[in-house]
PDB file of C-alpha atoms in Angstrom:
ATOM      1  CA  MET A 208     129.046  35.217  -5.438  1.00  0.00           C
ATOM      2  CA  ARG A 209     129.293  33.389  -8.737  1.00  0.00           C
ATOM      3  CA  GLY A 210     132.061  31.150  -7.348  1.00  0.00           C
ATOM      4  CA  THR A 211     129.889  30.247  -4.350  1.00  0.00           C
ATOM      5  CA  LEU A 212     127.005  29.318  -6.637  1.00  0.00           C
ATOM      6  CA  ILE A 213     129.229  27.097  -8.789  1.00  0.00           C
ATOM      7  CA  PHE A 214     130.659  25.450  -5.658  1.00  0.00           C
ATOM      8  CA  MET A 215     127.130  24.734  -4.308  1.00  0.00           C
ATOM      9  CA  ILE A 216     126.036  23.239  -7.628  1.00  0.00           C
ATOM     10  CA  CYS A 217     129.104  20.963  -7.648  1.00  0.00           C
ATOM     11  CA  VAL A 218     128.428  19.845  -4.055  1.00  0.00           C
ATOM     12  CA  PHE A 219     124.767  19.045  -4.805  1.00  0.00           C
ATOM     13  CA  ALA A 220     125.692  17.221  -8.017  1.00  0.00           C
ATOM     14  CA  ALA A 221     128.266  15.093  -6.182  1.00  0.00           C
ATOM     15  CA  ALA A 222     125.787  14.299  -3.407  1.00  0.00           C
ATOM     16  CA  ASN A 223     123.187  13.283  -5.989  1.00  0.00           C
ATOM     17  CA  ILE A 224     125.632  10.957  -7.755  1.00  0.00           C
ATOM     18  CA  GLN A 225     126.562   9.286  -4.456  1.00  0.00           C
ATOM     19  CA  ALA A 226     122.889   8.972  -3.478  1.00  0.00           C
ATOM     20  CA  GLN A 227     122.037   6.967  -6.594  1.00  0.00           C
ATOM     21  CA  GLU A 228     121.538   3.418  -5.413  1.00  0.00           C
ATOM     22  CA  PHE A 229     123.405   0.549  -7.017  1.00  0.00           C
ATOM     23  CA  LYS A 230     121.047  -1.702  -8.992  1.00  0.00           C
ATOM     24  CA  PHE A 231     122.087  -5.339  -9.157  1.00  0.00           C
ATOM     25  CA  ASP A 232     121.709  -6.713 -12.686  1.00  0.00           C
ATOM     26  CA  THR A 233     121.960 -10.488 -13.075  1.00  0.00           C
ATOM     27  CA  ASP A 234     122.445 -10.051 -16.840  1.00  0.00           C
ATOM     28  CA  LEU A 235     125.972  -8.802 -16.044  1.00  0.00           C
ATOM     29  CA  ILE A 236     127.008 -12.142 -14.497  1.00  0.00           C
ATOM     30  CA  LYS A 237     129.145 -14.188 -16.890  1.00  0.00           C
ATOM     31  CA  TYR A 238     130.834 -17.521 -16.269  1.00  0.00           C
ATOM     32  CA  ARG A 239     133.028 -18.674 -19.155  1.00  0.00           C
ATOM     33  CA  GLY A 240     130.862 -16.706 -21.577  1.00  0.00           C
ATOM     34  CA  LEU A 241     127.579 -18.032 -20.187  1.00  0.00           C
ATOM     35  CA  GLY A 242     125.000 -15.800 -18.542  1.00  0.00           C
ATOM     36  CA  LEU A 243     123.183 -16.568 -15.311  1.00  0.00           C
ATOM     37  CA  VAL A 244     120.472 -18.247 -17.411  1.00  0.00           C
ATOM     38  CA  SER A 245     121.355 -20.337 -20.479  1.00  0.00           C
ATOM     39  CA  THR A 246     119.936 -23.155 -22.549  1.00  0.00           C
ATOM     40  CA  LYS A 247     121.251 -26.661 -22.044  1.00  0.00           C
ATOM     41  CA  ALA A 248     122.671 -26.561 -25.584  1.00  0.00           C
ATOM     42  CA  GLU A 249     124.601 -23.336 -24.815  1.00  0.00           C
ATOM     43  CA  ILE A 250     126.017 -24.853 -21.629  1.00  0.00           C
ATOM     44  CA  ILE A 251     127.118 -28.053 -23.360  1.00  0.00           C
ATOM     45  CA  ALA A 252     128.626 -26.065 -26.265  1.00  0.00           C
ATOM     46  CA  LYS A 253     130.799 -24.076 -23.810  1.00  0.00           C
ATOM     47  CA  LEU A 254     131.544 -26.691 -21.132  1.00  0.00           C
ATOM     48  CA  GLY A 255     130.975 -30.070 -22.770  1.00  0.00           C
ATOM     49  CA  GLN A 256     128.886 -32.853 -21.258  1.00  0.00           C
ATOM     50  CA  PRO A 257     128.236 -32.495 -17.511  1.00  0.00           C
ATOM     51  CA  ASN A 258     130.044 -34.767 -15.062  1.00  0.00           C
ATOM     52  CA  LYS A 259     126.708 -35.661 -13.511  1.00  0.00           C
ATOM     53  CA  VAL A 260     122.997 -35.021 -14.198  1.00  0.00           C
ATOM     54  CA  PHE A 261     120.502 -35.563 -11.389  1.00  0.00           C
ATOM     55  CA  GLU A 262     117.236 -34.347  -9.877  1.00  0.00           C
ATOM     56  CA  PRO A 263     118.118 -32.345  -6.746  1.00  0.00           C
ATOM     57  CA  ASN A 264     114.560 -32.595  -5.322  1.00  0.00           C
ATOM     58  CA  TYR A 265     114.611 -29.298  -3.424  1.00  0.00           C
ATOM     59  CA  GLU A 266     111.897 -29.165  -0.764  1.00  0.00           C
ATOM     60  CA  CYS A 267     110.894 -25.605  -1.599  1.00  0.00           C
ATOM     61  CA  GLY A 268     111.766 -22.613  -3.748  1.00  0.00           C
ATOM     62  CA  PHE A 269     111.685 -21.772  -7.421  1.00  0.00           C
ATOM     63  CA  PHE A 270     113.386 -25.056  -8.376  1.00  0.00           C
ATOM     64  CA  SER A 271     111.299 -27.364  -6.216  1.00  0.00           C
ATOM     65  CA  SER A 272     109.701 -30.009  -8.417  1.00  0.00           C
ATOM     66  CA  ASP A 273     106.883 -30.495  -5.895  1.00  0.00           C
ATOM     67  CA  GLU A 274     106.071 -26.787  -5.569  1.00  0.00           C
ATOM     68  CA  GLN A 275     106.385 -25.970  -9.262  1.00  0.00           C
ATOM     69  CA  GLY A 276     104.756 -29.157 -10.584  1.00  0.00           C
ATOM     70  CA  LYS A 277     107.577 -30.002 -13.013  1.00  0.00           C
ATOM     71  CA  SER A 278     110.942 -31.706 -12.910  1.00  0.00           C
ATOM     72  CA  TYR A 279     114.224 -29.838 -12.501  1.00  0.00           C
ATOM     73  CA  TYR A 280     117.648 -31.229 -13.245  1.00  0.00           C
ATOM     74  CA  ALA A 281     121.108 -30.281 -12.040  1.00  0.00           C
ATOM     75  CA  LEU A 282     123.994 -30.243 -14.513  1.00  0.00           C
ATOM     76  CA  GLN A 283     127.139 -30.663 -12.444  1.00  0.00           C
ATOM     77  CA  TYR A 284     130.535 -29.559 -13.770  1.00  0.00           C
ATOM     78  CA  GLY A 285     132.763 -29.732 -10.716  1.00  0.00           C
ATOM     79  CA  ASP A 286     133.108 -26.063  -9.712  1.00  0.00           C
ATOM     80  CA  VAL A 287     129.788 -24.994 -11.225  1.00  0.00           C
ATOM     81  CA  GLU A 288     126.303 -26.432 -11.174  1.00  0.00           C
ATOM     82  CA  PHE A 289     123.287 -25.384 -13.232  1.00  0.00           C
ATOM     83  CA  ILE A 290     119.662 -26.158 -12.417  1.00  0.00           C
ATOM     84  CA  GLY A 291     116.621 -26.054 -14.628  1.00  0.00           C
ATOM     85  CA  ASN A 292     114.897 -27.870 -17.426  1.00  0.00           C
ATOM     86  CA  ASP A 293     114.572 -27.570 -21.182  1.00  0.00           C
ATOM     87  CA  GLU A 294     111.321 -25.606 -20.873  1.00  0.00           C
ATOM     88  CA  GLU A 295     112.625 -22.885 -18.525  1.00  0.00           C
ATOM     89  CA  LYS A 296     116.360 -22.996 -19.358  1.00  0.00           C
ATOM     90  CA  TYR A 297     119.113 -23.520 -16.806  1.00  0.00           C
ATOM     91  CA  THR A 298     120.274 -21.127 -14.095  1.00  0.00           C
ATOM     92  CA  ILE A 299     123.684 -21.125 -12.438  1.00  0.00           C
ATOM     93  CA  ASP A 300     122.837 -22.697  -9.079  1.00  0.00           C
ATOM     94  CA  ARG A 301     126.314 -22.400  -7.542  1.00  0.00           C
ATOM     95  CA  ILE A 302     129.911 -21.617  -8.386  1.00  0.00           C
ATOM     96  CA  GLU A 303     132.727 -22.693  -6.062  1.00  0.00           C
ATOM     97  CA  PHE A 304     135.654 -20.281  -6.317  1.00  0.00           C
ATOM     98  CA  LYS A 305     138.670 -22.526  -6.398  1.00  0.00           C
ATOM     99  CA  GLU A 306     142.002 -21.586  -7.982  1.00  0.00           C
ATOM    100  CA  GLY A 307     141.443 -20.463 -11.582  1.00  0.00           C
ATOM    101  CA  VAL A 308     137.645 -20.127 -11.365  1.00  0.00           C
ATOM    102  CA  THR A 309     136.485 -16.653 -12.380  1.00  0.00           C
ATOM    103  CA  VAL A 310     133.232 -14.812 -12.957  1.00  0.00           C
ATOM    104  CA  TYR A 311     132.680 -11.437 -14.544  1.00  0.00           C
ATOM    105  CA  TYR A 312     130.152  -8.955 -13.246  1.00  0.00           C
ATOM    106  CA  GLY A 313     130.144  -6.526 -16.145  1.00  0.00           C
ATOM    107  CA  GLU A 314     133.777  -5.395 -16.457  1.00  0.00           C
ATOM    108  CA  TYR A 315     134.734  -6.622 -12.969  1.00  0.00           C
ATOM    109  CA  LEU A 316     136.578  -9.913 -12.568  1.00  0.00           C
ATOM    110  CA  LEU A 317     135.742 -11.925  -9.438  1.00  0.00           C
ATOM    111  CA  SER A 318     137.799 -14.878  -8.225  1.00  0.00           C
ATOM    112  CA  ASN A 319     138.889 -16.688  -5.069  1.00  0.00           C
ATOM    113  CA  GLU A 320     141.250 -13.733  -4.532  1.00  0.00           C
ATOM    114  CA  SER A 321     138.360 -11.251  -4.376  1.00  0.00           C
ATOM    115  CA  ASP A 322     138.138  -9.922  -0.836  1.00  0.00           C
ATOM    116  CA  LEU A 323     135.545  -7.791   0.923  1.00  0.00           C
ATOM    117  CA  ASP A 324     137.146  -4.583  -0.352  1.00  0.00           C
ATOM    118  CA  ARG A 325     136.816  -5.849  -3.934  1.00  0.00           C
ATOM    119  CA  LEU A 326     133.131  -6.722  -3.407  1.00  0.00           C
ATOM    120  CA  ILE A 327     132.535  -3.253  -1.956  1.00  0.00           C
ATOM    121  CA  GLU A 328     134.295  -1.747  -4.991  1.00  0.00           C
ATOM    122  CA  VAL A 329     132.049  -3.724  -7.372  1.00  0.00           C
ATOM    123  CA  PHE A 330     128.706  -3.729  -5.546  1.00  0.00           C
ATOM    124  CA  GLY A 331     128.975  -0.831  -3.108  1.00  0.00           C
ATOM    125  CA  MET A 332     129.375  -0.203   0.594  1.00  0.00           C
ATOM    126  CA  LYS A 333     125.615  -0.308   1.148  1.00  0.00           C
ATOM    127  CA  LYS A 334     125.470  -3.918  -0.044  1.00  0.00           C
ATOM    128  CA  PHE A 335     128.666  -5.356   1.470  1.00  0.00           C
ATOM    129  CA  GLY A 336     129.896  -2.837   4.027  1.00  0.00           C
ATOM    130  CA  ARG A 337     127.971  -4.443   6.880  1.00  0.00           C
ATOM    131  CA  LEU A 338     130.268  -7.465   6.684  1.00  0.00           C
ATOM    132  CA  HIS A 339     132.940  -5.268   8.285  1.00  0.00           C
ATOM    133  CA  GLU A 340     130.834  -5.153  11.465  1.00  0.00           C
ATOM    134  CA  THR A 341     129.291  -8.613  11.661  1.00  0.00           C
ATOM    135  CA  SER A 342     130.347 -12.233  11.627  1.00  0.00           C
ATOM    136  CA  THR A 343     127.929 -12.949   8.781  1.00  0.00           C
ATOM    137  CA  ASP A 344     129.861 -14.283   5.856  1.00  0.00           C
ATOM    138  CA  SER A 345     127.298 -13.970   3.086  1.00  0.00           C
ATOM    139  CA  VAL A 346     125.089 -11.407   1.390  1.00  0.00           C
ATOM    140  CA  VAL A 347     122.153 -11.980  -0.954  1.00  0.00           C
ATOM    141  CA  LEU A 348     121.733  -9.404  -3.713  1.00  0.00           C
ATOM    142  CA  PHE A 349     118.331  -9.087  -5.342  1.00  0.00           C
ATOM    143  CA  GLU A 350     117.555  -7.811  -8.789  1.00  0.00           C
ATOM    144  CA  GLU A 351     114.818  -5.188  -8.751  1.00  0.00           C
ATOM    145  CA  GLY A 352     111.392  -6.797  -9.066  1.00  0.00           C
ATOM    146  CA  SER A 353     112.635 -10.311  -8.301  1.00  0.00           C
ATOM    147  CA  ASP A 354     112.143 -12.538  -5.274  1.00  0.00           C
ATOM    148  CA  GLY A 355     115.210 -14.585  -6.187  1.00  0.00           C
ATOM    149  CA  GLY A 356     118.750 -13.422  -5.666  1.00  0.00           C
ATOM    150  CA  ILE A 357     122.420 -14.318  -5.723  1.00  0.00           C
ATOM    151  CA  ARG A 358     124.158 -15.237  -2.462  1.00  0.00           C
ATOM    152  CA  PHE A 359     127.815 -14.220  -2.249  1.00  0.00           C
ATOM    153  CA  SER A 360     129.701 -16.203   0.406  1.00  0.00           C
ATOM    154  CA  LEU A 361     133.107 -15.424   1.865  1.00  0.00           C
ATOM    155  CA  LYS A 362     135.477 -17.755   3.660  1.00  0.00           C
ATOM    156  CA  ASN A 363     138.615 -16.505   5.397  1.00  0.00           C
ATOM    157  CA  GLY A 364     137.889 -13.043   4.001  1.00  0.00           C
ATOM    158  CA  LYS A 365     137.803 -14.154   0.336  1.00  0.00           C
ATOM    159  CA  LEU A 366     134.993 -14.949  -2.094  1.00  0.00           C
ATOM    160  CA  SER A 367     134.368 -18.682  -1.838  1.00  0.00           C
ATOM    161  CA  LYS A 368     131.012 -19.269  -3.510  1.00  0.00           C
ATOM    162  CA  ILE A 369     128.089 -17.644  -5.249  1.00  0.00           C
ATOM    163  CA  GLY A 370     124.766 -19.348  -5.597  1.00  0.00           C
ATOM    164  CA  TYR A 371     121.217 -18.767  -6.664  1.00  0.00           C
ATOM    165  CA  TRP A 372     118.850 -18.087  -3.753  1.00  0.00           C
ATOM    166  CA  SER A 373     115.058 -18.307  -3.741  1.00  0.00           C
ATOM    167  CA  PRO A 374     112.614 -18.025  -0.859  1.00  0.00           C
ATOM    168  CA  CYS A 375     110.987 -21.099   0.607  1.00  0.00           C
TER     169      CYS A 375
END
């Protein structure tokens, strides 16, 4: 009887642990020591001067100059591009995963070698498992309480790009 009770408690505890939903936390994203959001000074200190600075003039979204009533600038560094302004800081807008480009999500290293199984290991089957059954090659993960998210794109079964996503 006592053994049955202990077994049932273990089964319920395991089911409860598995039922806990993964919560995406953008604070865990790190590119060369920079977080998802950084000041221009922090970016330049880590990466040097950008290759190109320009106004992307997005038609809509959180970085649309017209919609937000202020100017936004892109800092382009080849494989990575930041968008923002000095008032609101700069957000990683996109990272192209070419050879040698890596990103950390907490303790997990992501690169152009990261496949669907790796993304499932890091973010969970509920978030990425559907890519096994569909031709869709990207998933947007949202942080709780946010309308913006991060789009993870795969090409030929490997991580090819991540980018900031906001609704239009």
